[in-house]
Amino acid sequence: MIDPRALDKMMPYMKNNFGNASSSEHLYGWQSNEAVNNAREKISELINCSPNEIFFTSGATESNNISIIGAINSFDSNVHAITSKTEHKSILDIFKHLSKNQTNVTYLNVNPDGLINLDKLNDSIEPDTKLISIMMANNEIGVIQPIEEISKICRKNGIVFHVDAAQAMGKIDLDVMKLNIDLISVSSHKLYGPKGVGALYINRKTMKHKIKPIFFGGGHENGLRPGTLAVHNIVGFGEACSIAKNEMSRNHILLNSLTNLMLKKLSEGFSDIIINGNMNIRIPGNLNITFPGLNQEPLIQKIKDVAVSSGSACTTSTPEPSHVLRALGMSKSLIRSTIRIGIGKFNSKDEIKYAASYILEVVNKLKINKKEAIDG
Ligand SMILES: *Cc1c(COP(=O)(O)O)cnc(C)c1O
């Protein structure tokens, strides 16, 4: 859901500024340009970089493509790259494509709590390893990877480090100066901005001229992402970033208390729930929960109601067993009894209570009673 304050800022760029075709084109162009620069600044303030290190794209998927394929293409010979088994599908699909074109890819296993094992990462580095891509926060289980440690490993070995931070930006501290990352993908709609816009951060010091464009057609965004900018979306994205920066600590408190309430209610009504992913090193508002001992219908097909109203807690999952949960070593039957609960800043205590009781009603109906299990 979009923050209404971001939407308000966007409206003039969809109405007045386009309606005014008869007024000087220069004025319109100048206003749009200023609005874009203003947004670029707000985004750079949120992640502590320079505005000219921000390149607008249509979202994190596109940023992932431009940065990873562009970086790999800048090397003259075939190279080796490392990523993890729990990355977002867009990353895994890019590497699947690249491995058909002679890039040798290692998919790291993660620890049972979802975190990258740094020793394994070190061990998998080869003389021709040129790129590592690891997400900051996982979109299914919420765990936060040790980005600063991985960036040190990359620097030591002269490896380009790309981070998909779509789930992290605006939710947790993302300071690119401190983290020393080369490339970062971010997305507006993951922090209450509009859909269809995102950005790629390119470290000016380490990556200048090192990304080969994969799109052609004009000079926009330094020739890296040609095409008319969606000014209204960019303005909304910028506003969402400045709201996120101002309200991050308040949101942490709110989301942690709502998450704890949800957990309390669920564990009161179902005794042996399992929380997937490291319980302490995770983004606020994410819960991924398994209800063991249910019959074998995929739980998510039974829980449809909770996401209906825009303000309510949303539960989602794909019908096929999640690649992330499989990477944690979970059995297919446990995966079928798992749901992801995303709690947002617009949720209320009442909605959490309603969602929890609804979920409990469904899972307790699906519970195989012990006698049945023994008999059958
Ligand atoms: C949502 C998401 C994406 C895709 O972002 P879009 O802007 O929708 O393309 C990529 N990576 C992660 C981790 C995400 O959560």
Short mmCIF file of C-alpha atoms and ligand atoms in Angstrom, two decimals:
data_model
loop_
_atom_site.label_atom_id
_atom_site.label_comp_id
_atom_site.label_asym_id
_atom_site.label_seq_id
_atom_site.Cartn_x
_atom_site.Cartn_y
_atom_site.Cartn_z
CA MET A 1 0.00 0.00 0.00
CA ILE A 2 1.20 3.48 -0.86
CA ASP A 3 1.64 6.07 1.89
CA PRO A 4 -1.03 8.73 1.23
CA ARG A 5 1.57 11.45 1.75
CA ALA A 6 3.66 10.04 -1.10
CA LEU A 7 0.55 9.86 -3.29
CA ASP A 8 -0.25 13.51 -2.56
CA LYS A 9 3.17 14.60 -3.79
CA MET A 10 2.72 12.61 -6.99
CA MET A 11 -0.65 14.03 -8.02
CA PRO A 12 0.53 17.34 -9.51
CA TYR A 13 2.95 15.47 -11.75
CA MET A 14 0.13 13.40 -13.15
CA LYS A 15 -2.38 16.24 -13.47
CA ASN A 16 -1.17 19.82 -13.80
CA ASN A 17 2.26 19.28 -15.21
CA PHE A 18 0.97 17.12 -18.02
CA GLY A 19 -2.14 19.21 -18.59
CA ASN A 20 -0.04 22.26 -19.22
CA ALA A 21 1.24 21.29 -22.62
CA SER A 22 0.56 24.81 -23.90
CA SER A 23 2.74 26.45 -21.30
CA SER A 24 6.37 26.63 -22.13
CA GLU A 25 7.87 23.21 -22.66
CA HIS A 26 11.00 24.51 -21.05
CA LEU A 27 9.21 25.34 -17.84
CA TYR A 28 7.64 21.87 -17.76
CA GLY A 29 10.98 20.24 -18.45
CA TRP A 30 12.70 22.37 -15.85
CA GLN A 31 10.10 21.59 -13.20
CA SER A 32 10.25 17.87 -13.89
CA ASN A 33 14.00 17.91 -13.82
CA GLU A 34 14.02 19.67 -10.50
CA ALA A 35 11.48 17.21 -9.08
CA VAL A 36 13.62 14.27 -10.22
CA ASN A 37 16.77 15.76 -8.72
CA ASN A 38 14.94 16.45 -5.51
CA ALA A 39 13.84 12.80 -5.30
CA ARG A 40 17.35 11.61 -6.13
CA GLU A 41 18.58 13.61 -3.19
CA LYS A 42 15.98 12.16 -0.80
CA ILE A 43 16.87 8.62 -1.82
CA SER A 44 20.58 9.29 -1.40
CA GLU A 45 19.96 10.74 2.06
CA LEU A 46 18.21 7.56 3.16
CA ILE A 47 21.16 5.34 2.20
CA ASN A 48 23.96 7.87 2.76
CA CYS A 49 25.38 8.16 -0.74
CA SER A 50 25.80 10.93 -3.28
CA PRO A 51 22.78 11.78 -5.50
CA ASN A 52 24.79 11.08 -8.63
CA GLU A 53 25.24 7.49 -7.50
CA ILE A 54 21.47 6.87 -7.84
CA PHE A 55 20.05 5.65 -11.17
CA PHE A 56 16.30 5.32 -11.58
CA THR A 57 14.85 2.07 -12.92
CA SER A 58 11.44 0.41 -13.00
CA GLY A 59 12.13 -1.52 -9.80
CA ALA A 60 14.51 -3.87 -8.06
CA THR A 61 14.11 -6.58 -10.71
CA GLU A 62 15.41 -4.22 -13.38
CA SER A 63 18.17 -2.91 -11.10
CA ASN A 64 19.27 -6.49 -10.48
CA ASN A 65 19.43 -7.14 -14.22
CA ILE A 66 21.27 -3.95 -15.14
CA SER A 67 23.84 -4.30 -12.37
CA ILE A 68 24.59 -8.01 -12.46
CA ILE A 69 24.50 -8.54 -16.22
CA GLY A 70 26.21 -5.17 -16.79
CA ALA A 71 29.02 -6.01 -14.37
CA ILE A 72 29.52 -9.53 -15.72
CA ASN A 73 29.60 -8.20 -19.30
CA SER A 74 32.34 -5.74 -18.41
CA PHE A 75 34.81 -8.60 -17.99
CA ASP A 76 36.58 -9.81 -21.12
CA SER A 77 36.77 -13.47 -20.18
CA ASN A 78 34.39 -15.95 -18.61
CA VAL A 79 34.10 -15.44 -14.89
CA HIS A 80 32.84 -17.10 -11.74
CA ALA A 81 30.09 -15.57 -9.61
CA ILE A 82 28.66 -16.45 -6.20
CA THR A 83 25.13 -16.01 -4.93
CA SER A 84 22.92 -17.88 -2.44
CA LYS A 85 20.09 -20.37 -2.72
CA THR A 86 17.72 -18.09 -0.84
CA GLU A 87 17.90 -15.06 -3.16
CA HIS A 88 14.81 -13.50 -4.72
CA LYS A 89 13.63 -15.26 -7.89
CA SER A 90 14.76 -12.33 -10.01
CA ILE A 91 18.37 -12.90 -8.92
CA LEU A 92 18.20 -16.66 -9.38
CA ASP A 93 16.72 -16.23 -12.86
CA ILE A 94 19.44 -13.78 -13.89
CA PHE A 95 22.14 -16.23 -12.83
CA LYS A 96 20.33 -19.07 -14.58
CA HIS A 97 20.45 -16.99 -17.75
CA LEU A 98 24.12 -16.06 -17.22
CA SER A 99 25.18 -19.64 -16.60
CA LYS A 100 23.88 -20.52 -20.06
CA ASN A 101 26.32 -17.89 -21.34
CA GLN A 102 29.49 -19.25 -19.80
CA THR A 103 29.31 -17.65 -16.36
CA ASN A 104 30.16 -20.24 -13.75
CA VAL A 105 27.80 -19.75 -10.78
CA THR A 106 28.03 -21.06 -7.21
CA TYR A 107 24.78 -21.11 -5.23
CA LEU A 108 25.71 -21.05 -1.55
CA ASN A 109 23.76 -23.05 0.98
CA VAL A 110 22.64 -21.12 4.03
CA ASN A 111 22.71 -22.14 7.69
CA PRO A 112 19.47 -23.63 9.09
CA ASP A 113 18.60 -20.18 10.44
CA GLY A 114 18.82 -18.69 6.95
CA LEU A 115 22.09 -16.81 7.38
CA ILE A 116 25.05 -17.04 5.02
CA ASN A 117 27.97 -19.05 6.35
CA LEU A 118 31.02 -16.79 5.91
CA ASP A 119 33.49 -19.68 5.99
CA LYS A 120 31.62 -21.38 3.18
CA LEU A 121 31.58 -18.12 1.27
CA ASN A 122 35.35 -17.74 1.69
CA ASP A 123 35.91 -21.34 0.63
CA SER A 124 33.91 -20.91 -2.55
CA ILE A 125 36.01 -18.01 -3.85
CA GLU A 126 38.10 -18.98 -6.85
CA PRO A 127 40.84 -17.09 -8.73
CA ASP A 128 38.30 -15.99 -11.37
CA THR A 129 35.50 -15.01 -8.96
CA LYS A 130 34.47 -11.52 -10.07
CA LEU A 131 31.05 -10.94 -8.57
CA ILE A 132 29.13 -11.82 -5.41
CA SER A 133 25.43 -11.04 -5.08
CA ILE A 134 23.78 -11.49 -1.69
CA MET A 135 20.50 -9.95 -0.57
CA MET A 136 20.40 -7.77 2.52
CA ALA A 137 17.05 -8.93 3.94
CA ASN A 138 15.19 -12.01 2.79
CA ASN A 139 11.70 -11.44 1.40
CA GLU A 140 10.30 -14.70 2.80
CA ILE A 141 11.96 -15.23 6.14
CA GLY A 142 13.15 -11.68 6.86
CA VAL A 143 16.67 -12.57 7.98
CA ILE A 144 19.37 -9.94 7.56
CA GLN A 145 22.61 -11.16 6.02
CA PRO A 146 26.05 -10.10 7.34
CA ILE A 147 26.54 -7.54 4.57
CA GLU A 148 29.44 -5.66 6.17
CA GLU A 149 31.44 -8.86 6.66
CA ILE A 150 30.73 -10.01 3.11
CA SER A 151 31.80 -6.64 1.73
CA LYS A 152 35.14 -6.97 3.54
CA ILE A 153 35.66 -10.38 1.96
CA CYS A 154 34.85 -8.90 -1.45
CA ARG A 155 37.23 -5.96 -1.03
CA LYS A 156 40.05 -8.24 0.08
CA ASN A 157 39.61 -10.39 -3.00
CA GLY A 158 38.88 -7.67 -5.58
CA ILE A 159 35.34 -8.93 -6.14
CA VAL A 160 32.38 -6.74 -7.16
CA PHE A 161 29.68 -6.89 -4.47
CA HIS A 162 26.03 -6.50 -5.44
CA VAL A 163 23.27 -6.35 -2.81
CA ASP A 164 19.55 -6.72 -3.42
CA ALA A 165 18.26 -4.44 -0.66
CA ALA A 166 14.61 -4.27 -1.78
CA GLN A 167 13.40 -5.60 1.59
CA ALA A 168 15.90 -3.68 3.70
CA MET A 169 15.73 -0.11 2.45
CA GLY A 170 13.55 2.05 4.66
CA LYS A 171 13.05 -0.77 7.16
CA ILE A 172 16.53 -1.02 8.65
CA ASP A 173 19.65 1.12 8.58
CA LEU A 174 21.25 0.91 5.13
CA ASP A 175 24.37 3.06 5.14
CA VAL A 176 26.31 2.45 1.94
CA MET A 177 29.37 4.35 3.16
CA LYS A 178 29.64 2.12 6.18
CA LEU A 179 28.74 -1.08 4.37
CA ASN A 180 31.11 -0.39 1.46
CA ILE A 181 29.00 -2.03 -1.26
CA ASP A 182 29.52 -1.62 -5.02
CA LEU A 183 25.98 -2.05 -6.34
CA ILE A 184 22.59 -1.97 -4.62
CA SER A 185 19.11 -2.63 -5.99
CA VAL A 186 16.12 -1.03 -4.30
CA SER A 187 12.39 -0.78 -4.97
CA SER A 188 9.87 1.95 -4.19
CA HIS A 189 6.78 -0.17 -3.47
CA LYS A 190 8.55 -2.09 -0.72
CA LEU A 191 8.69 1.08 1.38
CA TYR A 192 5.18 2.44 0.76
CA GLY A 193 6.06 4.23 -2.46
CA PRO A 194 4.37 3.67 -5.86
CA LYS A 195 4.90 0.50 -7.90
CA GLY A 196 6.96 0.52 -11.09
CA VAL A 197 9.93 2.51 -9.91
CA GLY A 198 13.15 1.65 -8.14
CA ALA A 199 16.79 2.53 -8.23
CA LEU A 200 20.26 1.19 -8.67
CA TYR A 201 23.04 2.58 -6.51
CA ILE A 202 26.42 2.51 -8.23
CA ASN A 203 29.48 3.20 -6.06
CA ARG A 204 31.23 6.02 -7.93
CA LYS A 205 34.65 5.26 -6.50
CA THR A 206 34.78 1.56 -7.23
CA MET A 207 32.43 1.08 -10.19
CA LYS A 208 32.91 4.07 -12.47
CA HIS A 209 32.45 2.96 -16.10
CA LYS A 210 32.39 -0.68 -15.01
CA ILE A 211 28.77 -1.44 -15.86
CA LYS A 212 28.13 -2.22 -19.51
CA PRO A 213 24.67 -0.99 -20.46
CA ILE A 214 22.17 -3.66 -21.41
CA PHE A 215 19.55 -1.18 -22.73
CA PHE A 216 20.09 1.30 -25.56
CA GLY A 217 18.11 4.23 -26.80
CA GLY A 218 19.15 7.54 -25.29
CA GLY A 219 21.18 9.36 -22.74
CA HIS A 220 18.82 9.16 -19.76
CA GLU A 221 20.36 8.14 -16.46
CA ASN A 222 23.86 8.48 -17.89
CA GLY A 223 23.07 6.14 -20.76
CA LEU A 224 22.54 3.30 -18.33
CA ARG A 225 18.77 3.26 -18.34
CA PRO A 226 17.42 5.06 -21.39
CA GLY A 227 13.75 5.99 -21.61
CA THR A 228 11.52 8.82 -20.41
CA LEU A 229 11.56 9.02 -16.64
CA ALA A 230 8.28 8.36 -14.82
CA VAL A 231 8.49 11.68 -12.96
CA HIS A 232 5.35 11.11 -10.85
CA ASN A 233 6.62 7.71 -9.67
CA ILE A 234 10.06 9.08 -8.94
CA VAL A 235 8.57 11.93 -6.90
CA GLY A 236 6.47 9.41 -4.90
CA PHE A 237 9.52 7.21 -4.36
CA GLY A 238 11.54 10.18 -3.08
CA GLU A 239 8.81 11.17 -0.68
CA ALA A 240 8.46 7.57 0.57
CA CYS A 241 12.21 7.56 1.29
CA SER A 242 12.13 10.75 3.27
CA ILE A 243 9.11 9.52 5.27
CA ALA A 244 10.93 6.22 5.92
CA LYS A 245 14.01 8.05 7.14
CA ASN A 246 12.03 10.24 9.53
CA GLU A 247 9.83 7.47 10.89
CA MET A 248 12.09 4.44 10.91
CA SER A 249 12.63 4.23 14.66
CA ARG A 250 8.95 4.83 15.37
CA ASN A 251 8.02 2.09 12.89
CA HIS A 252 10.43 -0.33 14.54
CA ILE A 253 8.69 0.08 17.86
CA LEU A 254 5.25 -0.23 16.29
CA LEU A 255 6.10 -3.25 14.12
CA ASN A 256 7.89 -5.06 16.91
CA SER A 257 4.93 -4.67 19.22
CA LEU A 258 2.46 -5.83 16.54
CA THR A 259 4.71 -8.77 15.66
CA ASN A 260 5.01 -9.77 19.31
CA LEU A 261 1.25 -9.56 19.68
CA MET A 262 0.77 -11.82 16.65
CA LEU A 263 3.31 -14.31 17.99
CA LYS A 264 1.76 -14.30 21.43
CA LYS A 265 -1.73 -14.93 20.05
CA LEU A 266 -0.57 -17.67 17.69
CA SER A 267 1.47 -19.52 20.30
CA GLU A 268 -1.40 -19.29 22.80
CA GLY A 269 -3.72 -20.96 20.31
CA PHE A 270 -1.29 -23.48 18.80
CA SER A 271 1.30 -24.89 21.13
CA ASP A 272 4.25 -25.84 18.95
CA ILE A 273 4.62 -23.23 16.23
CA ILE A 274 8.02 -22.96 14.57
CA ILE A 275 9.43 -19.60 13.51
CA ASN A 276 11.56 -19.94 10.40
CA GLY A 277 14.70 -17.85 10.02
CA ASN A 278 16.91 -16.41 12.73
CA MET A 279 14.60 -14.91 15.33
CA ASN A 280 16.88 -12.01 16.29
CA ILE A 281 18.60 -10.93 13.08
CA ARG A 282 15.56 -10.02 11.00
CA ILE A 283 13.60 -7.08 9.65
CA PRO A 284 10.70 -5.86 11.77
CA GLY A 285 7.24 -7.00 10.67
CA ASN A 286 8.21 -10.27 9.05
CA LEU A 287 7.03 -13.60 10.43
CA ASN A 288 7.36 -16.96 8.71
CA ILE A 289 5.63 -19.63 10.73
CA THR A 290 5.17 -23.37 10.49
CA PHE A 291 2.27 -25.17 12.17
CA PRO A 292 3.47 -28.78 12.50
CA GLY A 293 1.06 -31.68 12.50
CA LEU A 294 -1.47 -30.42 9.96
CA ASN A 295 -2.91 -32.57 7.24
CA GLN A 296 -1.27 -32.25 3.89
CA GLU A 297 -3.30 -29.58 2.17
CA PRO A 298 -1.14 -26.52 1.51
CA LEU A 299 -2.04 -24.17 4.32
CA ILE A 300 -1.87 -21.07 2.18
CA GLN A 301 -4.76 -22.26 0.00
CA LYS A 302 -6.92 -22.25 3.12
CA ILE A 303 -5.93 -18.83 4.34
CA LYS A 304 -7.16 -16.31 1.88
CA ASP A 305 -9.12 -13.89 3.92
CA VAL A 306 -6.49 -12.07 5.85
CA ALA A 307 -5.07 -10.09 2.98
CA VAL A 308 -8.37 -8.78 1.69
CA SER A 309 -8.52 -5.34 3.18
CA SER A 310 -5.70 -2.96 2.42
CA GLY A 311 -4.91 -2.30 6.03
CA SER A 312 -4.92 -5.84 7.26
CA ALA A 313 -2.01 -8.15 7.87
CA CYS A 314 -1.22 -10.00 4.72
CA THR A 315 -0.25 -13.61 4.37
CA THR A 316 1.24 -14.87 1.17
CA SER A 317 3.06 -17.79 -0.27
CA THR A 318 3.46 -19.45 -3.63
CA PRO A 319 1.67 -22.75 -4.17
CA GLU A 320 4.91 -24.51 -5.10
CA PRO A 321 7.20 -25.31 -2.17
CA SER A 322 9.29 -22.26 -1.43
CA HIS A 323 12.93 -22.47 -2.58
CA VAL A 324 13.90 -20.45 0.50
CA LEU A 325 12.29 -22.87 2.96
CA ARG A 326 13.77 -25.81 1.08
CA ALA A 327 17.20 -24.19 1.43
CA LEU A 328 16.67 -24.18 5.20
CA GLY A 329 16.38 -27.96 4.98
CA MET A 330 12.65 -28.09 5.72
CA SER A 331 10.65 -31.10 4.58
CA LYS A 332 7.94 -30.63 1.96
CA SER A 333 5.27 -31.46 4.48
CA LEU A 334 6.46 -28.77 6.90
CA ILE A 335 6.67 -26.28 4.04
CA ARG A 336 3.05 -27.03 3.20
CA SER A 337 2.15 -26.08 6.77
CA THR A 338 3.90 -22.73 6.62
CA ILE A 339 2.70 -19.18 6.07
CA ARG A 340 4.42 -15.86 5.77
CA ILE A 341 2.90 -12.97 7.65
CA GLY A 342 3.82 -9.45 6.64
CA ILE A 343 2.90 -6.82 9.19
CA GLY A 344 3.00 -3.20 8.05
CA LYS A 345 2.94 0.25 9.56
CA PHE A 346 -0.72 0.75 8.69
CA ASN A 347 -1.84 -2.29 10.67
CA SER A 348 -3.67 -1.92 13.95
CA LYS A 349 -3.74 -4.13 17.04
CA ASP A 350 -7.30 -5.12 16.23
CA GLU A 351 -6.33 -6.27 12.76
CA ILE A 352 -3.51 -8.37 14.20
CA LYS A 353 -5.89 -9.95 16.70
CA TYR A 354 -8.43 -10.65 13.98
CA ALA A 355 -5.79 -12.11 11.66
CA ALA A 356 -4.37 -14.29 14.45
CA SER A 357 -7.76 -15.72 15.41
CA TYR A 358 -8.63 -16.35 11.77
CA ILE A 359 -5.32 -18.17 11.17
CA LEU A 360 -5.78 -20.20 14.36
CA GLU A 361 -9.30 -21.20 13.37
CA VAL A 362 -8.01 -22.54 10.06
CA VAL A 363 -4.92 -24.34 11.40
CA ASN A 364 -6.76 -25.94 14.27
CA LYS A 365 -9.32 -27.34 11.83
CA LEU A 366 -6.50 -28.82 9.75
CA LYS A 367 -4.77 -30.37 12.72
CA ILE A 368 -4.65 -34.15 12.53
CA ASN A 369 -5.92 -35.31 15.86
CA LYS A 370 -3.54 -37.69 17.55
CA LYS A 371 -5.95 -40.62 17.59
CA GLU A 372 -6.60 -40.30 13.89
CA ALA A 373 -2.88 -40.14 13.26
CA ILE A 374 -2.25 -43.32 15.26
CA ASP A 375 -5.15 -45.21 13.70
CA GLY A 376 -4.43 -44.13 10.19
C1 LIG B 1 10.15 -7.28 -4.28
C2 LIG B 1 11.55 -7.71 -4.42
C3 LIG B 1 12.21 -7.62 -5.66
C4 LIG B 1 11.53 -7.13 -6.91
O1 LIG B 1 11.28 -5.76 -6.84
P1 LIG B 1 10.37 -5.04 -7.95
O2 LIG B 1 10.57 -3.60 -7.69
O3 LIG B 1 8.98 -5.49 -7.72
O4 LIG B 1 10.90 -5.44 -9.28
C5 LIG B 1 13.52 -8.03 -5.72
N1 LIG B 1 14.16 -8.50 -4.64
C6 LIG B 1 13.56 -8.60 -3.43
C7 LIG B 1 14.33 -9.10 -2.27
C8 LIG B 1 12.22 -8.20 -3.30
O5 LIG B 1 11.63 -8.33 -2.11
#
